[in-house]
Short mmCIF file of C-alpha atoms in Angstrom, two decimals:
data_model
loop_
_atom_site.label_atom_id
_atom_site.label_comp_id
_atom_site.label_asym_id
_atom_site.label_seq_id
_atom_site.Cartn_x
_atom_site.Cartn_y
_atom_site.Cartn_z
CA UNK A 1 34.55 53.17 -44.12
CA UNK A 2 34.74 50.49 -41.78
CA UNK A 3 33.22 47.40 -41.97
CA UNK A 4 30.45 46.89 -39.34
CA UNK A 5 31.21 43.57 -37.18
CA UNK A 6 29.27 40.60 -37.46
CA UNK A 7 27.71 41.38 -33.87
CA UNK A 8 26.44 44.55 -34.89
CA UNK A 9 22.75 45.88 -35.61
CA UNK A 10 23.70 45.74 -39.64
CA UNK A 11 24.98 42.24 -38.92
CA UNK A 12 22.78 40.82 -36.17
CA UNK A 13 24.38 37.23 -35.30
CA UNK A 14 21.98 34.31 -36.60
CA UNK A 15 19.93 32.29 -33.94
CA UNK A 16 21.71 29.72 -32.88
CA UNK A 17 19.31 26.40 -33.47
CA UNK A 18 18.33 24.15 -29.94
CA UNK A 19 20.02 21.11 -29.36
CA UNK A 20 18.02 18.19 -27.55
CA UNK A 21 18.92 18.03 -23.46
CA UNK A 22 21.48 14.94 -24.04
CA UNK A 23 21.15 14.90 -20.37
CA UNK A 24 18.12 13.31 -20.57
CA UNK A 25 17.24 9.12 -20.25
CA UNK A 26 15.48 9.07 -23.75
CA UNK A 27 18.76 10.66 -25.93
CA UNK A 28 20.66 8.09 -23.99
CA UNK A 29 18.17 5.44 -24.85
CA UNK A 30 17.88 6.19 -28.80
CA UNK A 31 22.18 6.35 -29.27
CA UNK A 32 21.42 2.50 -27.52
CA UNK A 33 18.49 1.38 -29.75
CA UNK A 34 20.69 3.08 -33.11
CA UNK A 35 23.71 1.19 -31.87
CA UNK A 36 22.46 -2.14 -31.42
CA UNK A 37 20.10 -1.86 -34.72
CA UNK A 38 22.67 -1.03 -36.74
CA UNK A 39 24.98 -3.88 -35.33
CA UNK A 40 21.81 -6.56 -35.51
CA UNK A 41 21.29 -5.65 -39.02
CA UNK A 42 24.92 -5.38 -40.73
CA UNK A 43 25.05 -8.90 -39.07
CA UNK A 44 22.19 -10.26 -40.71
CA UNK A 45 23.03 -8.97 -43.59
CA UNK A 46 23.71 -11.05 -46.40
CA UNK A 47 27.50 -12.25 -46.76
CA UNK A 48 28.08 -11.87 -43.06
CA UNK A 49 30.55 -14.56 -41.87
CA UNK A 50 30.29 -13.06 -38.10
CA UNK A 51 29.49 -15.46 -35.57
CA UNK A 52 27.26 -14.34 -32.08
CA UNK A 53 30.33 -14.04 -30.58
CA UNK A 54 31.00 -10.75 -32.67
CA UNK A 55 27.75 -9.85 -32.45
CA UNK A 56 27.88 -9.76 -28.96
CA UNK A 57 31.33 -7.94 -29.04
CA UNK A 58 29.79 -5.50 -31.57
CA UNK A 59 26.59 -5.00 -29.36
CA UNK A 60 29.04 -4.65 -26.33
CA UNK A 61 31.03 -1.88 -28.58
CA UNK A 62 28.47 0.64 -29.66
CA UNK A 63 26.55 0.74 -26.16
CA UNK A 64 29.92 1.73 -24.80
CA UNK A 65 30.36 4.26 -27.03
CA UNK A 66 26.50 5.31 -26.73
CA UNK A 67 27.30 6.69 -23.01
CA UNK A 68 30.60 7.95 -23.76
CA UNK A 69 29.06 10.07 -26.14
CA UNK A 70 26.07 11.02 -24.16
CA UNK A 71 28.64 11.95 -21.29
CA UNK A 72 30.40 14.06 -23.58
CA UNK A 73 27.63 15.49 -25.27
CA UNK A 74 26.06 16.20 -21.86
CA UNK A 75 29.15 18.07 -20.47
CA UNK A 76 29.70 20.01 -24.18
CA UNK A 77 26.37 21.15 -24.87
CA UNK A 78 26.35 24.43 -22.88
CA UNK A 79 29.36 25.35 -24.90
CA UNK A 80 28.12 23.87 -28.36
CA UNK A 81 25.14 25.78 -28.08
CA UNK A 82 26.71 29.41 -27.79
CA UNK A 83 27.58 28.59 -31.50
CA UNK A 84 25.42 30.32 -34.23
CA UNK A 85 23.20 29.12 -36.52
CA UNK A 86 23.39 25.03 -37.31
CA UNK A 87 26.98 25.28 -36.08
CA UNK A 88 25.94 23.37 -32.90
CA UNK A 89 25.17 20.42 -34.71
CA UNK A 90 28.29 20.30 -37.13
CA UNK A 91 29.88 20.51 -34.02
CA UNK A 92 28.06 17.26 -32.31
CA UNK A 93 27.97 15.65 -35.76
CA UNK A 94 32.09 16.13 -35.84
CA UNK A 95 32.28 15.20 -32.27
CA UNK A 96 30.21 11.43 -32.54
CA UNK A 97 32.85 10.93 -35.40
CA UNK A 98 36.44 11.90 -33.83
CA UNK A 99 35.08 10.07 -30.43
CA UNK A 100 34.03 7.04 -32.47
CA UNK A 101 37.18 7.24 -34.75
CA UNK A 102 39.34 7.67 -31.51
CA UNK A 103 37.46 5.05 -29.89
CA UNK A 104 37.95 2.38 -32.82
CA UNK A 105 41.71 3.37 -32.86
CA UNK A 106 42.28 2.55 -29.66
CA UNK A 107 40.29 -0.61 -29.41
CA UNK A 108 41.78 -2.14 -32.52
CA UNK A 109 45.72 -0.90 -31.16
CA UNK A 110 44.54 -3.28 -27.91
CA UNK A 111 43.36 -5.84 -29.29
CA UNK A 112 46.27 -5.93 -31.84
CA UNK A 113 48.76 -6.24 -29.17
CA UNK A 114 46.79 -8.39 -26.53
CA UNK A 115 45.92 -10.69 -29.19
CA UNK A 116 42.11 -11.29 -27.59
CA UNK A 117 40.52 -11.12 -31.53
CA UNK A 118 38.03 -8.36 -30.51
CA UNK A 119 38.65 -6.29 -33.59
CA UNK A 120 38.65 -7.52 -36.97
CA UNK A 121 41.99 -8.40 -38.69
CA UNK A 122 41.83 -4.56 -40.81
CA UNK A 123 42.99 -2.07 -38.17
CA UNK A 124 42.09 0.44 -40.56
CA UNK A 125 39.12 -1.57 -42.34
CA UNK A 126 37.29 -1.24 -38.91
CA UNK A 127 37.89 2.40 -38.11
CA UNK A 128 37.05 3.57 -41.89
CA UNK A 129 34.02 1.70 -41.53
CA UNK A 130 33.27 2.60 -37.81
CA UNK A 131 33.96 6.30 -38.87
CA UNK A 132 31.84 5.89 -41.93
CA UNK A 133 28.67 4.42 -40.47
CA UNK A 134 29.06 7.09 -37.20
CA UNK A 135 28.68 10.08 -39.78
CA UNK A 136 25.84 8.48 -41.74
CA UNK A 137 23.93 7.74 -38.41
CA UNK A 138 24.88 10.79 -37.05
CA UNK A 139 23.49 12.66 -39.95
CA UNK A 140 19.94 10.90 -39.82
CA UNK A 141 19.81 11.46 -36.03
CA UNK A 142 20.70 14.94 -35.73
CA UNK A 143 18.27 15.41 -38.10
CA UNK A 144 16.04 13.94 -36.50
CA UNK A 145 16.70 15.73 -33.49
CA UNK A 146 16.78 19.06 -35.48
CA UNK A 147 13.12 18.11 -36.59
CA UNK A 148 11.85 17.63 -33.25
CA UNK A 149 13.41 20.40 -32.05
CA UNK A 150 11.49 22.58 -34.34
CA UNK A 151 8.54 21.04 -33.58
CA UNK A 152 8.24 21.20 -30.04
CA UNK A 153 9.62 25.21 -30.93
CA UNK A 154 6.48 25.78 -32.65
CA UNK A 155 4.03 23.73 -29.94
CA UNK A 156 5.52 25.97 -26.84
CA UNK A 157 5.14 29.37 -29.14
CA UNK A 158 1.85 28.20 -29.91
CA UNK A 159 0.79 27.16 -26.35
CA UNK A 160 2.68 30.50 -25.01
CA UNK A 161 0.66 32.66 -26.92
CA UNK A 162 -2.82 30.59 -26.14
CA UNK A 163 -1.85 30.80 -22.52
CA UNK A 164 -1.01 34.71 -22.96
CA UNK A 165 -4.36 35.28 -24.37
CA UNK A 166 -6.16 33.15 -21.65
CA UNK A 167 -4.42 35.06 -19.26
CA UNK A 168 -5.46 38.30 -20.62
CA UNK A 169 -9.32 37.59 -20.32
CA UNK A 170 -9.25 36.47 -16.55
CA UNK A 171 -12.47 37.93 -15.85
CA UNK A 172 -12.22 41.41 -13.53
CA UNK A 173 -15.33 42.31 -12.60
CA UNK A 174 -14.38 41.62 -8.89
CA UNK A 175 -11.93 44.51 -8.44
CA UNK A 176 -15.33 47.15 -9.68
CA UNK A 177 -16.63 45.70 -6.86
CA UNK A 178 -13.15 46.05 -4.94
CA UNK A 179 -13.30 49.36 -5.63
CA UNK A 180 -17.33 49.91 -4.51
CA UNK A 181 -16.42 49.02 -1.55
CA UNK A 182 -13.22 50.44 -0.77
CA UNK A 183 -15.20 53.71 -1.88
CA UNK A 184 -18.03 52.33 1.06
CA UNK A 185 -15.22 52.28 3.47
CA UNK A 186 -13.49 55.15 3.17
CA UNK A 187 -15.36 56.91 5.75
CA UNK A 188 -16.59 53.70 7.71
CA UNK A 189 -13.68 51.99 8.47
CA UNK A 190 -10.67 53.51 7.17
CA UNK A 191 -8.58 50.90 7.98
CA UNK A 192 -10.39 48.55 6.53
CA UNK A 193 -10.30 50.46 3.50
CA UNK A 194 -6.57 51.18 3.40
CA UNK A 195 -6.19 46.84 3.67
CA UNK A 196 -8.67 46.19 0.64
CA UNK A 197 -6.43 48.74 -1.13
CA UNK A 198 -3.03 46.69 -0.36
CA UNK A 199 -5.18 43.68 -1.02
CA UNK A 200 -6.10 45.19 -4.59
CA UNK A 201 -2.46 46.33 -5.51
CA UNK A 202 -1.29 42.74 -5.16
CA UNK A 203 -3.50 41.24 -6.93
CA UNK A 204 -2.61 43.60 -9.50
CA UNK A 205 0.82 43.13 -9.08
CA UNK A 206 0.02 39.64 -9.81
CA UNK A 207 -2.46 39.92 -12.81
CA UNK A 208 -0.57 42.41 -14.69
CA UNK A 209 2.86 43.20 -13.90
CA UNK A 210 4.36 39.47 -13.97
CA UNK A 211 4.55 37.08 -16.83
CA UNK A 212 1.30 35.10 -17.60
CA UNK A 213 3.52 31.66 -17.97
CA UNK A 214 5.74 32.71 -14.78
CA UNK A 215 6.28 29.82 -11.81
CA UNK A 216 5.96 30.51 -8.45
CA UNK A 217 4.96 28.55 -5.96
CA UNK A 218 1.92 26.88 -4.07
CA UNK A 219 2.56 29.42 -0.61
CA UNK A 220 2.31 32.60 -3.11
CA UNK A 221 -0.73 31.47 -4.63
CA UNK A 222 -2.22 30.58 -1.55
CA UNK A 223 -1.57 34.36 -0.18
CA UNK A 224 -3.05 35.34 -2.93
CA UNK A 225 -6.45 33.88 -2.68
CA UNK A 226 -6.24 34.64 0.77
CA UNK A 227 -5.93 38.46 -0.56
CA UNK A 228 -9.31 37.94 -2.74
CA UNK A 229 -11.24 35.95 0.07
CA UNK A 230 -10.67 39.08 2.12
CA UNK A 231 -11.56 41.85 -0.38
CA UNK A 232 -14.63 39.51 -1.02
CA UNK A 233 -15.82 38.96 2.55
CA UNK A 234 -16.10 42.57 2.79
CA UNK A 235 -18.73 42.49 0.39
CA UNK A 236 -20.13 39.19 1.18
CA UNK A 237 -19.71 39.05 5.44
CA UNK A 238 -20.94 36.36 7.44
CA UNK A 239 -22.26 35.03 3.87
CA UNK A 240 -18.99 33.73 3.08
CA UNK A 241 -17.03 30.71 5.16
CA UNK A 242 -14.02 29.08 3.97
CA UNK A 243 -12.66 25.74 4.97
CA UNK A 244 -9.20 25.16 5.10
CA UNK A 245 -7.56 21.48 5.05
CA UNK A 246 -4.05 21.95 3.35
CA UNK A 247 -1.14 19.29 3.30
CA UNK A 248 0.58 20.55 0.54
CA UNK A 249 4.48 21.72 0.70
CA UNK A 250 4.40 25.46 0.13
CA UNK A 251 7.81 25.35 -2.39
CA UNK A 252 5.47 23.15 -4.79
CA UNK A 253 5.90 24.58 -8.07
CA UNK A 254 2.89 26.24 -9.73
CA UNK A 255 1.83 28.68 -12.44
CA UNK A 256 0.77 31.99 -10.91
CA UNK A 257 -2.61 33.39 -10.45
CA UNK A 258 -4.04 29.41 -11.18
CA UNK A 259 -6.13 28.72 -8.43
CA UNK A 260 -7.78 32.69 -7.84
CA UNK A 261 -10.08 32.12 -10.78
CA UNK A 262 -11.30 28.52 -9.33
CA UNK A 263 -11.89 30.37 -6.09
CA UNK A 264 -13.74 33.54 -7.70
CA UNK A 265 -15.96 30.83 -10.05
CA UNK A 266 -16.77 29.23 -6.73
CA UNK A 267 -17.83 32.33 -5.26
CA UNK A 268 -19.78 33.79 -7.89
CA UNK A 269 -21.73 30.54 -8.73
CA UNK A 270 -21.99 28.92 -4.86
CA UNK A 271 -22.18 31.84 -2.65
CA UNK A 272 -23.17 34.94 -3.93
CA UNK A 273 -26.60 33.35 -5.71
CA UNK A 274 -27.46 32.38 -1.96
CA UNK A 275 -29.18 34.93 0.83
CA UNK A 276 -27.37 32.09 3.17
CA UNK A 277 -24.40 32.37 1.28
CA UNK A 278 -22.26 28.95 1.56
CA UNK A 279 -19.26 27.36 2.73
CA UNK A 280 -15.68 26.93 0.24
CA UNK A 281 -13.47 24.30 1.15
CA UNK A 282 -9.71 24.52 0.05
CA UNK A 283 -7.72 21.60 -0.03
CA UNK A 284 -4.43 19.81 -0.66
CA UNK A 285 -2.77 16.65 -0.11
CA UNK A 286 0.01 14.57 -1.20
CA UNK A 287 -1.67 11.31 -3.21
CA UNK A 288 -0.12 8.18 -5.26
CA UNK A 289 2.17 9.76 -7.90
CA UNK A 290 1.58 13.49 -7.71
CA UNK A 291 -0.39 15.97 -5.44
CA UNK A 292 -4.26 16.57 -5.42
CA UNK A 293 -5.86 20.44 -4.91
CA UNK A 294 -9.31 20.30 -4.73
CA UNK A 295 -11.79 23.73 -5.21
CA UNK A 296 -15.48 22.91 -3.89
CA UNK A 297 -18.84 25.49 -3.48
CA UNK A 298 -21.95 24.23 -2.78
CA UNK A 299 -24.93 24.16 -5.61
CA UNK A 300 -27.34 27.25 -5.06
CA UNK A 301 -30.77 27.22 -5.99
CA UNK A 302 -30.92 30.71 -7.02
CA UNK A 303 -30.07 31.49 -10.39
CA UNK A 304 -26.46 32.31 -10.82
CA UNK A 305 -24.50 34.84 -13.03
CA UNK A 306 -24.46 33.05 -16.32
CA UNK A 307 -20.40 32.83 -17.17
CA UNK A 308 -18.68 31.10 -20.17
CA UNK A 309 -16.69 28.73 -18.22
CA UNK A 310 -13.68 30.60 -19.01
CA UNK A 311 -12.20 30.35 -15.61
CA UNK A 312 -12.18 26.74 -15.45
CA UNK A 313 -10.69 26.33 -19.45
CA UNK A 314 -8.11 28.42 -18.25
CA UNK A 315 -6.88 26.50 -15.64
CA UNK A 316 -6.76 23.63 -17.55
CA UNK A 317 -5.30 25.18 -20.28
CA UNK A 318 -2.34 26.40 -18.34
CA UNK A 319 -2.11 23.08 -16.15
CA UNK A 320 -1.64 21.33 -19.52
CA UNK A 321 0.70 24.03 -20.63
CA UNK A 322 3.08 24.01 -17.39
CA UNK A 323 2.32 20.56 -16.33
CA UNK A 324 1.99 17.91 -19.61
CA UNK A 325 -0.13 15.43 -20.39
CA UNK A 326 -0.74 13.36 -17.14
CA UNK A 327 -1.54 16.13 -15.00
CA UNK A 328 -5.53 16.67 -15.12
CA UNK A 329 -8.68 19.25 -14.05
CA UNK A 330 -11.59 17.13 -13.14
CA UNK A 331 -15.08 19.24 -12.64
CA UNK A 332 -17.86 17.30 -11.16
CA UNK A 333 -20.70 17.08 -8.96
CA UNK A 334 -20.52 15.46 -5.30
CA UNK A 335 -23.49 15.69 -3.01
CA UNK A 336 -24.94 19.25 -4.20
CA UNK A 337 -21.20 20.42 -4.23
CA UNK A 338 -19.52 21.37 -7.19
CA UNK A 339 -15.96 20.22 -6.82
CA UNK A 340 -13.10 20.95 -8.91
CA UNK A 341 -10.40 19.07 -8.65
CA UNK A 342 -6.14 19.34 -9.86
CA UNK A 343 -3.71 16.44 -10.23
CA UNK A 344 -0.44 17.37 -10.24
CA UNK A 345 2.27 14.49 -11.09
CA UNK A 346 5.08 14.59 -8.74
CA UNK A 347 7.70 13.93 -11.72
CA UNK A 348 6.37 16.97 -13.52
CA UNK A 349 8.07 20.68 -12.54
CA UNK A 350 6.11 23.80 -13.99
CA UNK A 351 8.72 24.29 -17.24
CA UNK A 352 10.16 27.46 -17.36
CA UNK A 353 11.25 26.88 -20.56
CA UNK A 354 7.81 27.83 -22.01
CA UNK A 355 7.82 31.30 -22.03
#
């Protein structure tokens, strides 16, 4: 009987374990600050007879060969991950060392022959030791990388499945009263009716038949609410007035179905409580490191639906989630308004890697 391939269900292939985005500024920044620590402190060490001129040569060395090998790792990484397992970071571990080896090779045959004293005397006394200290350093740092990379594995699984269950609980009691009225219109306004309906089905579309952690952008959620505003001015009429001032690109990035339950909250609690009803303002606009959407109702008088606040948590929850730490959801009170308000930084882009 033939063996079953190492592909196959009886053999699945083993994960193959993230490596960092060596892409990025701060992988290029920690090969700099390991070079140059390592170079400060073999020349303090005791029994050193280098003078700053090598230390400056040495300094001048490893930074060099800190952005050749985030170049390299940068272009290779796409191919290093297909690897199983921890095979992609033998292979980045065995990469820093024939790139440094090569690299020391070359330097000391230069210097050898141009006679400029960059390299020590020992052509092969500086590439054993360059080789040696690369795969010790290389070790501690892909481990460290490993570690992290773990980490932040468990933090977005974690977040994922918080922002899954958030998602879940959005609160529907709006489409019972979609459907009340659809059931109202039927023989009223048939039109009218056959509008809430397509109204209905994309909100649906929306709630349930898309990934709660999906991106899309500012323009779809904006035809969304305007889908809810008009199943809910069929309940609420003249009661209901929206304001409009938007100066917000449409492409911006931005976690579906995230401003709907700021717009229902503002409904429920500053215009339905209120035989007047009440005025919602919608806005946008472009501010000092990031873009501002604000959410405001007015404060009714009459006692509103008691809610949990589970709208609002949400919202910040998945702003958090897509957004990081520097984007915020500030709820306050501004001249018997209740105003609810989303920083977005401009650097940040909703990560579809958290999913």
């Amino acid at each position: 009987m033939p063996a079953a391939p190492l592909d196959s269900p009886a053999h699945p292939r083993p994960p193959s374990a993230p490596l960092p985005d060596f892409c990025s500024l701060p992988v290029l920044f920690a090969l700099l600050v390991v070079g140059a620590l390592t170079v400060t402190l073999m020349w303090l060490a005791p029994g050193n007879d280098g003078d700053l001129r090598d230390y400056c040569i040495a300094v001048l060395f490893t930074s060099w060969l800190s952005m050749l090998l985030t170049v390299a790792l940068c272009k290779l990484r796409p191919w290093m991950q297909r690897l199983p397992w921890l095979w992609p970071y033998a292979a980045v571990w065995l990469l820093l060392v024939v790139t440094v080896g090569l690299s020391a090779t070359l330097l000391g045959w230069i210097d050898h022959n141009l006679g400029a004293g960059l390299s020590p005397v020992s052509r092969f006394r500086f590439v054993r030791d360059s080789v040696l200290a690369t795969g010790l350093l290389g070790a501690g740092l892909l481990r460290y990388f490993y570690v992290v990379a773990q980490w932040q594995a468990r933090v977005a699984a974690e977040a994922q499945a918080q922002v899954a269950a958030l998602q879940a609980r959005i609160r529907p009691h709006f489409l019972f009263n979609s459907m009340n009225a659809v059931a109202a219109l039927i023989r009223v306004d048939p039109d009218a009716a056959e509008r809430t309906v397509e109204n209905l089905a994309e909100l649906f579309r929306a709630a349930l038949g898309s990934d709660p952690s999906s991106v899309g952008t500012l323009g779809e959620e904006w035809a969304l609410v305007d889908r809810y505003l008009e199943i809910e001015a069929l309940r609420l009429g003249d009661r209901l007035r929206v304001e409009r001032a938007i100066d917000v690109p449409d492409d911006l990035p931005l976690p579906r179905l995230l401003l709907q339950p700021l717009v229902e909250n503002a409904i429920r609690h500053g215009v339905q409580p209120s035989r007047a009803g009440g005025t919602i303002r919608l806005g946008g606009r472009r501010v000092p490191g990031g873009v501002e959407i604000v959410v405001d109702n007015p404060l009714s008088n009459a006692p509103a639906t008691p809610g949990n606040g589970h709208g609002l948590r949400s919202v910040r929850e998945r702003v958090r989630f897509h957004f990081g730490e520097r984007a915020t959801v500030r709820a306050e009170t501004d001249d018997n308004r209740f105003v609810v308000t989303l920083f977005l930084p401009e650097s940040a882009h909703a990560r579809t890697d958290r999913r």
